[in-house]
PDB file of C-alpha atoms in Angstrom:
ATOM      1  CA  UNK A   1      33.377  34.684 226.493  1.00  0.00           C
ATOM      2  CA  UNK A   2      34.484  35.569 222.936  1.00  0.00           C
ATOM      3  CA  UNK A   3      32.212  33.031 221.397  1.00  0.00           C
ATOM      4  CA  UNK A   4      29.219  34.142 223.747  1.00  0.00           C
ATOM      5  CA  UNK A   5      29.930  37.950 223.191  1.00  0.00           C
ATOM      6  CA  UNK A   6      29.706  36.637 219.340  1.00  0.00           C
ATOM      7  CA  UNK A   7      26.353  35.121 219.581  1.00  0.00           C
ATOM      8  CA  UNK A   8      24.769  37.805 221.178  1.00  0.00           C
ATOM      9  CA  UNK A   9      25.925  40.449 218.748  1.00  0.00           C
ATOM     10  CA  UNK A  10      24.535  38.577 216.216  1.00  0.00           C
ATOM     11  CA  UNK A  11      27.214  37.437 214.557  1.00  0.00           C
ATOM     12  CA  UNK A  12      27.475  33.458 213.233  1.00  0.00           C
ATOM     13  CA  UNK A  13      30.809  32.064 212.832  1.00  0.00           C
ATOM     14  CA  UNK A  14      28.921  29.157 210.471  1.00  0.00           C
ATOM     15  CA  UNK A  15      26.965  29.691 207.578  1.00  0.00           C
ATOM     16  CA  UNK A  16      23.565  29.142 207.706  1.00  0.00           C
ATOM     17  CA  UNK A  17      22.739  26.720 205.021  1.00  0.00           C
ATOM     18  CA  UNK A  18      25.126  23.925 204.040  1.00  0.00           C
ATOM     19  CA  UNK A  19      25.519  24.810 200.418  1.00  0.00           C
ATOM     20  CA  UNK A  20      23.770  24.894 197.262  1.00  0.00           C
ATOM     21  CA  UNK A  21      20.742  22.210 196.442  1.00  0.00           C
ATOM     22  CA  UNK A  22      21.857  19.340 194.325  1.00  0.00           C
ATOM     23  CA  UNK A  23      19.477  20.775 191.709  1.00  0.00           C
ATOM     24  CA  UNK A  24      21.711  23.673 191.666  1.00  0.00           C
ATOM     25  CA  UNK A  25      24.859  21.632 191.942  1.00  0.00           C
ATOM     26  CA  UNK A  26      23.473  19.344 188.777  1.00  0.00           C
ATOM     27  CA  UNK A  27      22.881  22.834 186.646  1.00  0.00           C
ATOM     28  CA  UNK A  28      26.152  24.183 187.509  1.00  0.00           C
ATOM     29  CA  UNK A  29      28.193  20.770 186.701  1.00  0.00           C
ATOM     30  CA  UNK A  30      26.224  21.216 183.352  1.00  0.00           C
ATOM     31  CA  UNK A  31      27.138  24.866 182.796  1.00  0.00           C
ATOM     32  CA  UNK A  32      30.964  24.034 183.584  1.00  0.00           C
ATOM     33  CA  UNK A  33      31.058  20.766 181.448  1.00  0.00           C
ATOM     34  CA  UNK A  34      29.102  22.303 178.406  1.00  0.00           C
ATOM     35  CA  UNK A  35      31.317  25.477 178.924  1.00  0.00           C
ATOM     36  CA  UNK A  36      34.478  23.409 178.746  1.00  0.00           C
ATOM     37  CA  UNK A  37      33.543  21.676 175.705  1.00  0.00           C
ATOM     38  CA  UNK A  38      32.087  24.444 173.829  1.00  0.00           C
ATOM     39  CA  UNK A  39      35.105  26.495 174.595  1.00  0.00           C
ATOM     40  CA  UNK A  40      37.500  23.379 173.388  1.00  0.00           C
ATOM     41  CA  UNK A  41      35.134  23.339 169.971  1.00  0.00           C
ATOM     42  CA  UNK A  42      35.906  26.830 169.599  1.00  0.00           C
ATOM     43  CA  UNK A  43      39.455  27.032 169.923  1.00  0.00           C
ATOM     44  CA  UNK A  44      39.972  24.029 167.573  1.00  0.00           C
ATOM     45  CA  UNK A  45      37.658  25.363 164.671  1.00  0.00           C
ATOM     46  CA  UNK A  46      39.226  28.858 165.171  1.00  0.00           C
ATOM     47  CA  UNK A  47      42.834  27.820 165.036  1.00  0.00           C
ATOM     48  CA  UNK A  48      41.866  25.628 162.026  1.00  0.00           C
ATOM     49  CA  UNK A  49      40.636  28.297 160.321  1.00  0.00           C
ATOM     50  CA  UNK A  50      43.462  30.817 160.759  1.00  0.00           C
ATOM     51  CA  UNK A  51      45.857  28.440 159.997  1.00  0.00           C
ATOM     52  CA  UNK A  52      44.062  26.844 156.883  1.00  0.00           C
ATOM     53  CA  UNK A  53      42.400  29.969 155.333  1.00  0.00           C
ATOM     54  CA  UNK A  54      43.466  33.183 156.792  1.00  0.00           C
ATOM     55  CA  UNK A  55      42.813  35.797 159.232  1.00  0.00           C
ATOM     56  CA  UNK A  56      39.599  36.829 157.807  1.00  0.00           C
ATOM     57  CA  UNK A  57      38.258  33.139 158.138  1.00  0.00           C
ATOM     58  CA  UNK A  58      39.628  32.784 161.700  1.00  0.00           C
ATOM     59  CA  UNK A  59      37.793  35.966 162.990  1.00  0.00           C
ATOM     60  CA  UNK A  60      34.604  34.892 161.165  1.00  0.00           C
ATOM     61  CA  UNK A  61      34.958  31.664 163.590  1.00  0.00           C
ATOM     62  CA  UNK A  62      35.701  33.589 165.965  1.00  0.00           C
ATOM     63  CA  UNK A  63      33.087  35.722 165.940  1.00  0.00           C
ATOM     64  CA  UNK A  64      30.554  32.537 165.445  1.00  0.00           C
ATOM     65  CA  UNK A  65      32.102  30.865 167.997  1.00  0.00           C
ATOM     66  CA  UNK A  66      31.633  33.996 170.640  1.00  0.00           C
ATOM     67  CA  UNK A  67      28.131  34.326 169.684  1.00  0.00           C
ATOM     68  CA  UNK A  68      27.364  30.726 170.126  1.00  0.00           C
ATOM     69  CA  UNK A  69      28.756  30.504 173.375  1.00  0.00           C
ATOM     70  CA  UNK A  70      27.041  33.699 174.772  1.00  0.00           C
ATOM     71  CA  UNK A  71      24.219  31.866 173.516  1.00  0.00           C
ATOM     72  CA  UNK A  72      24.454  28.719 175.590  1.00  0.00           C
ATOM     73  CA  UNK A  73      26.399  30.446 178.637  1.00  0.00           C
ATOM     74  CA  UNK A  74      23.277  32.490 179.248  1.00  0.00           C
ATOM     75  CA  UNK A  75      20.594  29.667 178.493  1.00  0.00           C
ATOM     76  CA  UNK A  76      22.382  27.191 180.758  1.00  0.00           C
ATOM     77  CA  UNK A  77      22.879  30.498 183.801  1.00  0.00           C
ATOM     78  CA  UNK A  78      19.152  31.069 183.766  1.00  0.00           C
ATOM     79  CA  UNK A  79      18.729  26.997 184.411  1.00  0.00           C
ATOM     80  CA  UNK A  80      21.677  27.576 187.322  1.00  0.00           C
ATOM     81  CA  UNK A  81      19.536  30.747 188.573  1.00  0.00           C
ATOM     82  CA  UNK A  82      15.846  28.980 188.584  1.00  0.00           C
ATOM     83  CA  UNK A  83      17.268  25.411 189.438  1.00  0.00           C
ATOM     84  CA  UNK A  84      15.222  25.171 192.865  1.00  0.00           C
ATOM     85  CA  UNK A  85      12.302  27.146 191.665  1.00  0.00           C
ATOM     86  CA  UNK A  86       9.287  24.965 191.105  1.00  0.00           C
ATOM     87  CA  UNK A  87       8.825  23.120 187.442  1.00  0.00           C
ATOM     88  CA  UNK A  88       6.468  25.868 186.051  1.00  0.00           C
ATOM     89  CA  UNK A  89       8.818  28.513 186.794  1.00  0.00           C
ATOM     90  CA  UNK A  90      11.541  26.656 185.138  1.00  0.00           C
ATOM     91  CA  UNK A  91       9.914  25.992 182.048  1.00  0.00           C
ATOM     92  CA  UNK A  92       8.488  29.982 181.803  1.00  0.00           C
ATOM     93  CA  UNK A  93      12.236  31.463 182.649  1.00  0.00           C
ATOM     94  CA  UNK A  94      13.471  28.666 180.272  1.00  0.00           C
ATOM     95  CA  UNK A  95      11.236  29.571 177.679  1.00  0.00           C
ATOM     96  CA  UNK A  96      11.493  33.527 177.851  1.00  0.00           C
ATOM     97  CA  UNK A  97      15.576  32.745 178.268  1.00  0.00           C
ATOM     98  CA  UNK A  98      14.987  30.880 174.840  1.00  0.00           C
ATOM     99  CA  UNK A  99      12.839  33.799 173.301  1.00  0.00           C
ATOM    100  CA  UNK A 100      15.282  36.420 174.265  1.00  0.00           C
ATOM    101  CA  UNK A 101      18.299  34.547 172.833  1.00  0.00           C
ATOM    102  CA  UNK A 102      16.568  33.773 169.501  1.00  0.00           C
ATOM    103  CA  UNK A 103      15.470  37.117 169.221  1.00  0.00           C
ATOM    104  CA  UNK A 104      18.830  38.476 169.755  1.00  0.00           C
ATOM    105  CA  UNK A 105      20.169  36.012 167.094  1.00  0.00           C
ATOM    106  CA  UNK A 106      16.978  37.256 164.614  1.00  0.00           C
ATOM    107  CA  UNK A 107      18.329  40.824 165.813  1.00  0.00           C
ATOM    108  CA  UNK A 108      22.167  40.143 164.772  1.00  0.00           C
ATOM    109  CA  UNK A 109      21.157  38.417 161.199  1.00  0.00           C
ATOM    110  CA  UNK A 110      18.847  41.370 160.431  1.00  0.00           C
ATOM    111  CA  UNK A 111      21.980  43.856 160.726  1.00  0.00           C
ATOM    112  CA  UNK A 112      24.007  41.201 158.628  1.00  0.00           C
ATOM    113  CA  UNK A 113      21.667  40.995 156.172  1.00  0.00           C
ATOM    114  CA  UNK A 114      21.014  45.124 155.723  1.00  0.00           C
ATOM    115  CA  UNK A 115      24.967  45.228 156.024  1.00  0.00           C
ATOM    116  CA  UNK A 116      26.451  42.736 153.573  1.00  0.00           C
ATOM    117  CA  UNK A 117      28.481  45.286 152.046  1.00  0.00           C
ATOM    118  CA  UNK A 118      30.375  45.979 155.218  1.00  0.00           C
ATOM    119  CA  UNK A 119      30.809  42.078 155.990  1.00  0.00           C
ATOM    120  CA  UNK A 120      32.469  41.152 152.416  1.00  0.00           C
ATOM    121  CA  UNK A 121      35.477  39.248 154.502  1.00  0.00           C
ATOM    122  CA  UNK A 122      33.134  37.342 156.579  1.00  0.00           C
ATOM    123  CA  UNK A 123      33.406  33.986 155.450  1.00  0.00           C
ATOM    124  CA  UNK A 124      30.243  32.206 155.721  1.00  0.00           C
ATOM    125  CA  UNK A 125      31.847  28.609 155.629  1.00  0.00           C
ATOM    126  CA  UNK A 126      33.931  29.745 158.837  1.00  0.00           C
ATOM    127  CA  UNK A 127      30.835  31.149 160.687  1.00  0.00           C
ATOM    128  CA  UNK A 128      28.865  28.016 159.660  1.00  0.00           C
ATOM    129  CA  UNK A 129      31.591  25.483 160.618  1.00  0.00           C
ATOM    130  CA  UNK A 130      32.635  27.660 163.828  1.00  0.00           C
ATOM    131  CA  UNK A 131      28.820  27.635 165.388  1.00  0.00           C
ATOM    132  CA  UNK A 132      28.486  23.925 164.553  1.00  0.00           C
ATOM    133  CA  UNK A 133      31.811  23.233 166.357  1.00  0.00           C
ATOM    134  CA  UNK A 134      30.566  24.808 169.207  1.00  0.00           C
ATOM    135  CA  UNK A 135      26.877  23.166 169.271  1.00  0.00           C
ATOM    136  CA  UNK A 136      28.262  20.053 168.661  1.00  0.00           C
ATOM    137  CA  UNK A 137      31.134  20.160 171.378  1.00  0.00           C
ATOM    138  CA  UNK A 138      28.635  21.939 174.106  1.00  0.00           C
ATOM    139  CA  UNK A 139      26.038  19.581 173.553  1.00  0.00           C
ATOM    140  CA  UNK A 140      28.745  16.515 173.765  1.00  0.00           C
ATOM    141  CA  UNK A 141      30.380  17.575 176.813  1.00  0.00           C
ATOM    142  CA  UNK A 142      26.842  18.192 178.401  1.00  0.00           C
ATOM    143  CA  UNK A 143      25.698  14.518 177.625  1.00  0.00           C
ATOM    144  CA  UNK A 144      29.066  12.757 179.101  1.00  0.00           C
ATOM    145  CA  UNK A 145      28.417  15.432 182.130  1.00  0.00           C
ATOM    146  CA  UNK A 146      25.210  14.018 182.549  1.00  0.00           C
ATOM    147  CA  UNK A 147      25.934  10.712 182.163  1.00  0.00           C
ATOM    148  CA  UNK A 148      29.149  11.063 184.477  1.00  0.00           C
ATOM    149  CA  UNK A 149      26.859  11.869 186.897  1.00  0.00           C
ATOM    150  CA  UNK A 150      24.396   9.334 186.612  1.00  0.00           C
ATOM    151  CA  UNK A 151      26.904   6.620 186.858  1.00  0.00           C
ATOM    152  CA  UNK A 152      28.280   8.855 189.922  1.00  0.00           C
ATOM    153  CA  UNK A 153      24.563   8.179 191.751  1.00  0.00           C
ATOM    154  CA  UNK A 154      24.050   4.662 191.020  1.00  0.00           C
ATOM    155  CA  UNK A 155      27.490   3.926 192.378  1.00  0.00           C
ATOM    156  CA  UNK A 156      26.186   5.675 195.586  1.00  0.00           C
ATOM    157  CA  UNK A 157      23.100   3.742 195.654  1.00  0.00           C
ATOM    158  CA  UNK A 158      24.877   0.595 195.310  1.00  0.00           C
ATOM    159  CA  UNK A 159      27.355   1.477 198.035  1.00  0.00           C
ATOM    160  CA  UNK A 160      24.813   2.573 199.939  1.00  0.00           C
ATOM    161  CA  UNK A 161      22.702  -1.159 199.546  1.00  0.00           C
ATOM    162  CA  UNK A 162      25.474  -2.862 199.873  1.00  0.00           C
ATOM    163  CA  UNK A 163      26.331  -1.553 203.687  1.00  0.00           C
ATOM    164  CA  UNK A 164      22.399  -1.815 204.544  1.00  0.00           C
ATOM    165  CA  UNK A 165      21.290   1.292 203.879  1.00  0.00           C
ATOM    166  CA  UNK A 166      18.179   1.534 202.574  1.00  0.00           C
ATOM    167  CA  UNK A 167      15.867   4.993 202.047  1.00  0.00           C
ATOM    168  CA  UNK A 168      12.558   4.879 200.833  1.00  0.00           C
ATOM    169  CA  UNK A 169      13.640   7.090 197.762  1.00  0.00           C
ATOM    170  CA  UNK A 170      17.654   6.954 196.659  1.00  0.00           C
ATOM    171  CA  UNK A 171      19.806   9.858 195.332  1.00  0.00           C
ATOM    172  CA  UNK A 172      18.706   9.407 191.507  1.00  0.00           C
ATOM    173  CA  UNK A 173      14.917   9.583 192.678  1.00  0.00           C
ATOM    174  CA  UNK A 174      13.802   5.761 192.116  1.00  0.00           C
ATOM    175  CA  UNK A 175      12.290   4.286 194.715  1.00  0.00           C
ATOM    176  CA  UNK A 176      13.799   0.980 195.293  1.00  0.00           C
ATOM    177  CA  UNK A 177      11.106  -2.122 195.706  1.00  0.00           C
ATOM    178  CA  UNK A 178      13.203  -4.413 197.880  1.00  0.00           C
ATOM    179  CA  UNK A 179      15.457  -3.551 200.920  1.00  0.00           C
ATOM    180  CA  UNK A 180      18.592  -5.430 201.253  1.00  0.00           C
ATOM    181  CA  UNK A 181      17.283  -8.965 202.718  1.00  0.00           C
ATOM    182  CA  UNK A 182      14.441  -9.524 199.883  1.00  0.00           C
ATOM    183  CA  UNK A 183      11.622  -7.916 202.359  1.00  0.00           C
ATOM    184  CA  UNK A 184       9.463  -5.662 200.068  1.00  0.00           C
ATOM    185  CA  UNK A 185       8.967  -1.806 200.903  1.00  0.00           C
ATOM    186  CA  UNK A 186       6.074  -1.194 199.335  1.00  0.00           C
ATOM    187  CA  UNK A 187       3.425  -2.463 201.756  1.00  0.00           C
ATOM    188  CA  UNK A 188       0.276  -1.297 200.059  1.00  0.00           C
TER     189      UNK A 188
END
């Protein structure tokens, strides 16, 4: 009786959707993997500069790492937001995001160039190393995440084929040419 009342009242006990789409999940995994890698690179570089070259260098490295992490996180967050959009919208969103982020970096550079007398404690080596550490570790982690995801997808397809499950289109976007047992799938 309570269930019938809930249905009549318009409330639902189950969500409408089963969850995010595979494209959204993939983008989220890449964001998480990259962010973890970027933070690890930032931590290592920043601690190294604090220990080896002092507070000014450590703070310089920390600032550079934070700006670089923000650049990558915003870019990948845009990819998560438009993951289910048509390819033309994904491209447009990516390009607009990139232009905005690069313009913001250009603005910071312009400020730094005009305010050099106030930034005398900034260690240029720490800025460069911190930036490169985040870029390299973010990209390495993102690539590792992508490779791991593709390997998992391939394993799912192999397991499905061993069980005799044949689809015209598998999880990784490949169209199998032969079904289990050898008959051709493309009869055209």
